GROMACS .gro file of C-alpha atoms in nm:
model
   64
    1MET     CA    1   9.799   7.803  -0.419
    2GLU     CA    2   9.521   8.035  -0.314
    3ARG     CA    3   9.540   8.163   0.040
    4ALA     CA    4   9.267   8.048   0.280
    5LEU     CA    5   9.033   8.337   0.352
    6PRO     CA    6   8.771   8.387   0.618
    7LEU     CA    7   8.443   8.257   0.477
    8PHE     CA    8   8.261   8.589   0.496
    9ASP     CA    9   8.539   8.774   0.315
   10ARG     CA   10   8.569   8.505   0.047
   11VAL     CA   11   8.193   8.508  -0.021
   12GLU     CA   12   8.184   8.887  -0.024
   13LEU     CA   13   8.489   8.911  -0.251
   14ASP     CA   14   8.339   8.659  -0.494
   15ARG     CA   15   8.009   8.850  -0.499
   16ILE     CA   16   8.189   9.177  -0.570
   17LYS     CA   17   8.395   9.025  -0.852
   18VAL     CA   18   8.084   8.881  -1.019
   19GLU     CA   19   7.896   9.209  -0.987
   20ARG     CA   20   8.193   9.408  -1.123
   21ALA     CA   21   8.220   9.176  -1.424
   22ARG     CA   22   7.847   9.216  -1.489
   23LEU     CA   23   7.868   9.595  -1.472
   24LEU     CA   24   8.176   9.607  -1.694
   25GLU     CA   25   7.995   9.401  -1.957
   26LYS     CA   26   7.693   9.631  -1.944
   27LEU     CA   27   7.916   9.938  -1.975
   28ARG     CA   28   8.097   9.786  -2.275
   29ARG     CA   29   7.768   9.718  -2.452
   30GLY     CA   30   7.653  10.077  -2.411
   31HIS     CA   31   7.322  10.182  -2.570
   32VAL     CA   32   7.188  10.341  -2.250
   33ASP     CA   33   7.110  10.696  -2.150
   34ALA     CA   34   7.367  10.910  -1.968
   35ARG     CA   35   7.197  10.877  -1.630
   36THR     CA   36   7.210  10.496  -1.642
   37ARG     CA   37   7.572  10.496  -1.762
   38ILE     CA   38   7.677  10.734  -1.484
   39HIS     CA   39   7.494  10.522  -1.225
   40ARG     CA   40   7.669  10.208  -1.348
   41GLU     CA   41   8.007  10.382  -1.343
   42ASP     CA   42   7.945  10.496  -0.985
   43MET     CA   43   7.846  10.145  -0.880
   44LEU     CA   44   8.160  10.009  -1.047
   45LYS     CA   45   8.375  10.259  -0.854
   46GLN     CA   46   8.212  10.159  -0.526
   47LEU     CA   47   8.256   9.788  -0.593
   48THR     CA   48   8.619   9.840  -0.695
   49ALA     CA   49   8.685  10.028  -0.372
   50GLN     CA   50   8.521   9.750  -0.169
   51GLN     CA   51   8.726   9.487  -0.351
   52ILE     CA   52   9.050   9.674  -0.289
   53GLU     CA   53   8.959   9.722   0.078
   54ILE     CA   54   8.894   9.349   0.129
   55GLU     CA   55   9.207   9.248  -0.062
   56LEU     CA   56   9.423   9.490   0.138
   57ARG     CA   57   9.273   9.368   0.464
   58LEU     CA   58   9.354   9.012   0.363
   59GLY     CA   59   9.696   9.096   0.222
   60MET     CA   60   9.602   8.983  -0.129
   61ALA     CA   61   9.647   9.306  -0.324
   62SER     CA   62   9.972   9.389  -0.496
   63ARG     CA   63  10.134   9.692  -0.343
   64SER     CA   64  10.262   9.894  -0.637
   0.00000   0.00000   0.00000
């Protein structure tokens, strides 16, 4: 069963996951110049960090 999360965190986490999936798909497709690819990779890193931060704050992340 999924743990109940504060509404703001749940909405933010869902938004981040959707955006990360979109960026990953764009990176997999390729066919862009280096500047665009680097920008997308940087955005992906930022979103991943935000996702980890929220999950740690909520105690959802696995602690390996």
